[in-house]
């Protein structure tokens, strides 16, 4: 289980806890996106990830500890169920949030993980496409834009020794 | 992620004081620190996602500023048109918010300040500002989520794109069906990083993956940890000689082959592992070959153990068939096409072979690249050269060329460079400039540099070869193998299509050997044989190696180990041998450690042993820098290099403990590579633990500072260090820098300073090596050892030299008799097997050779007939050396000077005498002529007695050690050999080494060696000395003639004109111990002395156990004196005897 560290003000505690937590933080299972097959171990399912009291999730999410930071309280949302078809999908694409747009140096990772997006609820892309009219125009435009970009250039010419 | 920016530019000085919250929105200022603090107080508390004052908090505000700017741009067109839609039939879609707002796309929410019991802060903040802030916070969190998820997705995509990804299932499936699987794949196929992860994903949890190099263990563990999303977890770890990140939770461990072999030694069935991955088997390292042999035997006993051999696609069938045609999964590599250009060098007129390498062919390639490829087409050049001399030859020429064209940054790369300089090859060249990296074969497999587009292959490599006859290591230049040539070529095609220029003909290539010579065929096998004996794998000659070593190498190794006393005559481990087999160190070093701990000299010996086991810390360039040379001088010891290193290490420890942060500069100033000193410290600690583990050294009492205050202070210091280390690790260590072209043209002289300044100026000022050092070592303990080292008495020093001498024996060299007439740099030395060896330029005796010369005024008794080289002196010295390395000349490495006569008497495996014992031959190559027979016999007798004592003390020490290992190790007796006894032995040894006898010393010629012995005698009757030799009577020596007195001493076997009757010539003699006065032959005299009941035995009973008393300078008049009254032995002049006797009156 994931252990909430609670108020740990003392340094030595932190050091030992760091070790102990490793052993205790067993993943609950492996999350696998039913669309793109992205897999990752998750350690929590729900809306209130441990260690982050002031943040709540607006959907039942599969969550892991953020593997890219040493900070134990950081979580990473992997995915959740599509509110139309119930498929378990990852949170990709992580395309540009419209409010922020070009001001943010987000690399566009379109491609294999183009699986769902969130608009007050989680929708997998197949369901969105099927019911595109139900979404506001901004979403529709966004989706169109996303469909257009061509496949990334194949970076694998024939191998030869 | 945008780099964290500080907002000092908009700091408080430019700002009016904090606006009161009621002010009108126009004057609202988000940049005001006061405002920000209010929000931070409300939202970034201790339990919040972002904490006040953290780096994350700064990042947030940077993000916030950008968001503000962006939204200001957008506000004008942010008028929502209300689009009306009919309600959707699907419930999930029915209640979607119609009016679009980006915030609906965020699946997070943040508690407002009211929900946070926030001490009325909510009231002081205008609600619209709060909502603005919360929106921004939401976007920030969402941004972080997307970024992290993006990395996760990218990681998976990259893993999926690796060639091996499609073979994962097949590998697992094959492993299910077979015990051994060979995975063959070329560079870049991803086998080293992916296969462990496939195993992890398949549920294996006890996986070991061996690597030939330590550095690979660390980098792979990091990479695999990162890819398997447990970068900050502990399921992936590494274990190398000095470091381990392994814990109970570790599922995959990367470790060196050597370490795994040690684990097998402890637990032959390797119960701790389910799967063993042996990586890089094709490199055919000695240990890897041995491991394969061990595994082949182990597998039938461990049917549950799975083994994966990973190899490049060379010689796969060898490995497969060795394991009973194990299945092979072959994975294509990922290489871009590479054009090969053969540019054989025309036979240019070369005057001699030893001439410097001609750099012109290399420059022509630089030119060709400049002409053919526009500078904006990036891509660097990697040049493979055979060695450092070749690198510097090309470096010089290439830098001249580069300073003309301004299009090249030329960088050397070899293992003797400082770490900082090695790292420079990873820096980026400025636009329009290419890196030209001149490398040894280190870049063939060990170091991978991205961005290489061109490769120049000289086709040569310098490799250590081993001459088992001369026991000599040779660094020789060879043609490379086809496999190496392909590997070198492949380096050009890692990031894009490339070109490989081969400076040899295609026909040369065809003539190359297909594979490199396996290490087992070209190195000394002493350590391997010892380890094999220690692991009881049976006779090394019949061990099923994948390819057997040359029989002569094995025989030499066995013979050497027998000489060193590690194996007995039946090739079984002796007690000292079995201890040595457990120490993962060179036999010589191991012997020093054992002997040192016996004489209570463990601390200094630990340092010296560590210093002799790492590469020399002296940087090459510094030798020509007079400042460095001058700064080093006070550290030099005229006793020899081990003592100089000893001083360097001790002084460095002092520097570290006194003015902590300056040690880096201290080293640079003296031309010392600090990294090597860190290695020494690590090794020293490891040696110490070994000695403690084996009961040779009392475990240090955890020295707890007495009062709670200093304990607290210590803990605080450590915490601070841990924090520094963590911060450094989070900062990802060294970042790539852009090479500055101009600087790189001005040669290497300022290299060191620049490197140091750059790495210090690079943002964090933390010397991470220093931090790690302080975390790993108890600096106070080290410092105590260092300062006690500086207080070593003369006696301790002399004992230390004896320990070194005995450890290093038989690696001895004799100075050439004409050295005193030669220039400093031309001093030559001879070993038993190699004539004309020279000293390494850093060696102390190369700079002050006079300490080795026998003083002229000492010369006496040289009769006219004698040549100058047969000078009589009591101060002849020999050099004991750690290794003999042949490059262009044979070099003696790490020398210490030792007194010749005494050392030979104490250490020789074979001592032969003539009839009156005036002429001695040690180990069949060094001849000693003593002036008078009496002192010769006296010394010989003393040496026999001392050797016997020393052996028995050592035996008891080892026996105790063996007992200690058997029993539970609670036995607190830390002094296996009686302290008194050791003190007495030390005293006697010191007396012995201080004895002054004039003698001449020379190396025998080949002809003399052939005619050395009288040979078996038919008529000689055994000397009739019943009882005087104890139970054993000297037997005639079967080959040499004369009589074998002990296993090393043969009396009267040397041919000589004067010898005919000498063994029956008796002269009157008085025994100094029992006052027996009668005519003796020299042999009878020795026999009597060694059995004389009055002679000092194992230290007189009741002797004080004080440390050896400082001896006065021995004078020629001193004689051993045994005082009946106080039961003590002394070395007294006649007047001293009288003075002493008076005490008892």
Short mmCIF file of N, CA and C in Angstrom, two decimals, chain B residues 484-545:
data_model
loop_
_atom_site.label_atom_id
_atom_site.label_comp_id
_atom_site.label_asym_id
_atom_site.label_seq_id
_atom_site.Cartn_x
_atom_site.Cartn_y
_atom_site.Cartn_z
N UNK B 484 36.43 -6.31 -34.01
CA UNK B 484 36.68 -4.96 -33.51
C UNK B 484 36.48 -3.93 -34.61
N UNK B 485 36.96 -4.26 -35.80
CA UNK B 485 36.83 -3.33 -36.92
C UNK B 485 35.35 -3.03 -37.18
N UNK B 486 34.53 -4.07 -37.09
CA UNK B 486 33.10 -3.87 -37.31
C UNK B 486 32.49 -3.03 -36.19
N UNK B 487 32.93 -3.32 -35.00
CA UNK B 487 32.44 -2.56 -33.85
C UNK B 487 32.79 -1.08 -33.99
N UNK B 488 34.01 -0.81 -34.41
CA UNK B 488 34.45 0.57 -34.59
C UNK B 488 33.63 1.24 -35.68
N UNK B 489 33.42 0.52 -36.77
CA UNK B 489 32.64 1.07 -37.87
C UNK B 489 31.24 1.42 -37.39
N UNK B 490 30.67 0.51 -36.60
CA UNK B 490 29.29 0.69 -36.15
C UNK B 490 29.07 1.98 -35.39
N UNK B 491 30.13 2.50 -34.79
CA UNK B 491 30.00 3.73 -34.02
C UNK B 491 29.61 4.91 -34.90
N UNK B 492 29.78 4.78 -36.22
CA UNK B 492 29.42 5.88 -37.11
C UNK B 492 27.95 5.85 -37.47
N UNK B 493 27.25 4.78 -37.15
CA UNK B 493 25.88 4.65 -37.64
C UNK B 493 24.83 4.59 -36.55
N UNK B 494 25.14 5.16 -35.41
CA UNK B 494 24.17 5.08 -34.32
C UNK B 494 23.06 6.11 -34.46
N UNK B 495 23.37 7.28 -34.97
CA UNK B 495 22.33 8.31 -35.02
C UNK B 495 21.95 8.70 -36.44
N UNK B 496 22.60 8.14 -37.42
CA UNK B 496 22.27 8.45 -38.80
C UNK B 496 23.26 7.75 -39.70
N UNK B 497 23.06 7.83 -41.00
CA UNK B 497 24.02 7.19 -41.90
C UNK B 497 25.41 7.79 -41.70
N UNK B 498 26.43 6.96 -41.85
CA UNK B 498 27.77 7.45 -41.55
C UNK B 498 28.82 6.94 -42.52
N UNK B 499 30.03 7.37 -42.26
CA UNK B 499 31.16 6.97 -43.10
C UNK B 499 32.27 6.45 -42.20
N UNK B 500 32.87 5.34 -42.61
CA UNK B 500 34.00 4.81 -41.86
C UNK B 500 35.22 4.77 -42.75
N UNK B 501 36.26 5.51 -42.36
CA UNK B 501 37.52 5.51 -43.11
C UNK B 501 38.45 4.50 -42.48
N UNK B 502 38.83 3.50 -43.23
CA UNK B 502 39.77 2.53 -42.68
C UNK B 502 41.15 2.80 -43.27
N UNK B 503 42.09 3.06 -42.40
CA UNK B 503 43.43 3.41 -42.89
C UNK B 503 44.25 2.15 -43.15
N UNK B 504 43.59 1.20 -43.78
CA UNK B 504 44.29 -0.02 -44.19
C UNK B 504 43.53 -0.56 -45.39
N UNK B 505 44.13 -1.56 -46.03
CA UNK B 505 43.52 -2.07 -47.26
C UNK B 505 42.47 -3.13 -46.94
N UNK B 506 41.59 -3.34 -47.88
CA UNK B 506 40.57 -4.35 -47.68
C UNK B 506 41.22 -5.73 -47.50
N UNK B 507 42.35 -5.90 -48.20
CA UNK B 507 43.03 -7.19 -48.06
C UNK B 507 43.58 -7.35 -46.64
N UNK B 508 43.98 -6.22 -46.03
CA UNK B 508 44.41 -6.28 -44.63
C UNK B 508 43.26 -6.76 -43.76
N UNK B 509 42.11 -6.15 -44.03
CA UNK B 509 40.93 -6.50 -43.25
C UNK B 509 40.66 -7.99 -43.34
N UNK B 510 40.74 -8.50 -44.55
CA UNK B 510 40.48 -9.92 -44.74
C UNK B 510 41.47 -10.79 -43.97
N UNK B 511 42.66 -10.22 -43.78
CA UNK B 511 43.68 -11.00 -43.08
C UNK B 511 43.58 -10.88 -41.56
N UNK B 512 42.75 -9.97 -41.08
CA UNK B 512 42.59 -9.83 -39.62
C UNK B 512 42.04 -11.13 -39.04
N UNK B 513 42.37 -11.37 -37.80
CA UNK B 513 41.74 -12.50 -37.10
C UNK B 513 40.26 -12.19 -36.96
N UNK B 514 39.43 -13.21 -37.02
CA UNK B 514 37.99 -12.91 -36.92
C UNK B 514 37.60 -12.30 -35.58
N UNK B 515 38.19 -12.78 -34.49
CA UNK B 515 37.83 -12.26 -33.18
C UNK B 515 39.08 -11.85 -32.43
N UNK B 516 38.90 -10.96 -31.44
CA UNK B 516 40.06 -10.62 -30.61
C UNK B 516 40.51 -11.85 -29.83
N UNK B 517 41.76 -11.84 -29.41
CA UNK B 517 42.27 -12.94 -28.60
C UNK B 517 41.61 -12.87 -27.24
N UNK B 518 40.99 -13.95 -26.80
CA UNK B 518 40.34 -13.90 -25.48
C UNK B 518 41.37 -13.59 -24.40
N UNK B 519 40.89 -12.89 -23.39
CA UNK B 519 41.79 -12.44 -22.33
C UNK B 519 42.56 -13.61 -21.70
N UNK B 520 41.90 -14.73 -21.59
CA UNK B 520 42.52 -15.86 -20.90
C UNK B 520 43.80 -16.32 -21.60
N UNK B 521 43.91 -15.94 -22.87
CA UNK B 521 45.11 -16.35 -23.61
C UNK B 521 46.21 -15.30 -23.55
N UNK B 522 45.96 -14.18 -22.90
CA UNK B 522 47.01 -13.17 -22.93
C UNK B 522 47.32 -12.50 -21.59
N UNK B 523 46.78 -13.00 -20.50
CA UNK B 523 47.12 -12.38 -19.21
C UNK B 523 47.66 -13.41 -18.23
N UNK B 524 48.25 -12.90 -17.16
CA UNK B 524 48.73 -13.77 -16.09
C UNK B 524 47.54 -14.42 -15.41
N UNK B 525 47.69 -15.69 -15.08
CA UNK B 525 46.54 -16.41 -14.55
C UNK B 525 46.65 -16.67 -13.04
N UNK B 526 47.61 -16.02 -12.38
CA UNK B 526 47.80 -16.28 -10.94
C UNK B 526 46.50 -16.13 -10.17
N UNK B 527 45.87 -14.97 -10.37
CA UNK B 527 44.68 -14.67 -9.58
C UNK B 527 43.58 -15.67 -9.91
N UNK B 528 43.47 -16.01 -11.18
CA UNK B 528 42.43 -16.95 -11.58
C UNK B 528 42.68 -18.32 -10.95
N UNK B 529 43.92 -18.79 -11.03
CA UNK B 529 44.23 -20.11 -10.47
C UNK B 529 43.97 -20.11 -8.97
N UNK B 530 44.37 -19.03 -8.32
CA UNK B 530 44.15 -18.94 -6.87
C UNK B 530 42.65 -18.99 -6.56
N UNK B 531 41.90 -18.25 -7.34
CA UNK B 531 40.46 -18.23 -7.12
C UNK B 531 39.87 -19.62 -7.39
N UNK B 532 40.35 -20.28 -8.42
CA UNK B 532 39.85 -21.62 -8.72
C UNK B 532 40.15 -22.57 -7.58
N UNK B 533 41.36 -22.44 -7.04
CA UNK B 533 41.71 -23.28 -5.90
C UNK B 533 40.80 -22.97 -4.72
N UNK B 534 40.56 -21.69 -4.54
CA UNK B 534 39.71 -21.27 -3.42
C UNK B 534 38.28 -21.76 -3.58
N UNK B 535 37.85 -21.94 -4.81
CA UNK B 535 36.48 -22.39 -5.03
C UNK B 535 36.40 -23.90 -5.16
N UNK B 536 37.55 -24.56 -4.96
CA UNK B 536 37.63 -26.02 -5.08
C UNK B 536 36.97 -26.53 -6.36
N UNK B 537 37.38 -25.99 -7.47
CA UNK B 537 36.82 -26.49 -8.73
C UNK B 537 37.73 -27.56 -9.33
N UNK B 538 38.69 -28.00 -8.54
CA UNK B 538 39.55 -29.06 -9.04
C UNK B 538 40.77 -28.52 -9.76
N UNK B 539 41.44 -29.41 -10.45
CA UNK B 539 42.67 -29.05 -11.13
C UNK B 539 42.40 -28.05 -12.25
N UNK B 540 43.04 -26.89 -12.19
CA UNK B 540 42.81 -25.89 -13.25
C UNK B 540 43.14 -26.43 -14.64
N UNK B 541 44.04 -27.41 -14.69
CA UNK B 541 44.43 -27.93 -16.01
C UNK B 541 43.29 -28.65 -16.70
N UNK B 542 42.37 -29.18 -15.91
CA UNK B 542 41.29 -29.94 -16.54
C UNK B 542 39.94 -29.23 -16.45
N UNK B 543 39.96 -28.00 -15.98
CA UNK B 543 38.70 -27.27 -15.87
C UNK B 543 38.12 -27.04 -17.28
N UNK B 544 36.81 -27.26 -17.44
CA UNK B 544 36.24 -27.19 -18.79
C UNK B 544 36.03 -25.75 -19.27
N UNK B 545 37.08 -25.02 -19.49
CA UNK B 545 36.95 -23.67 -20.02
C UNK B 545 36.34 -23.73 -21.41
#
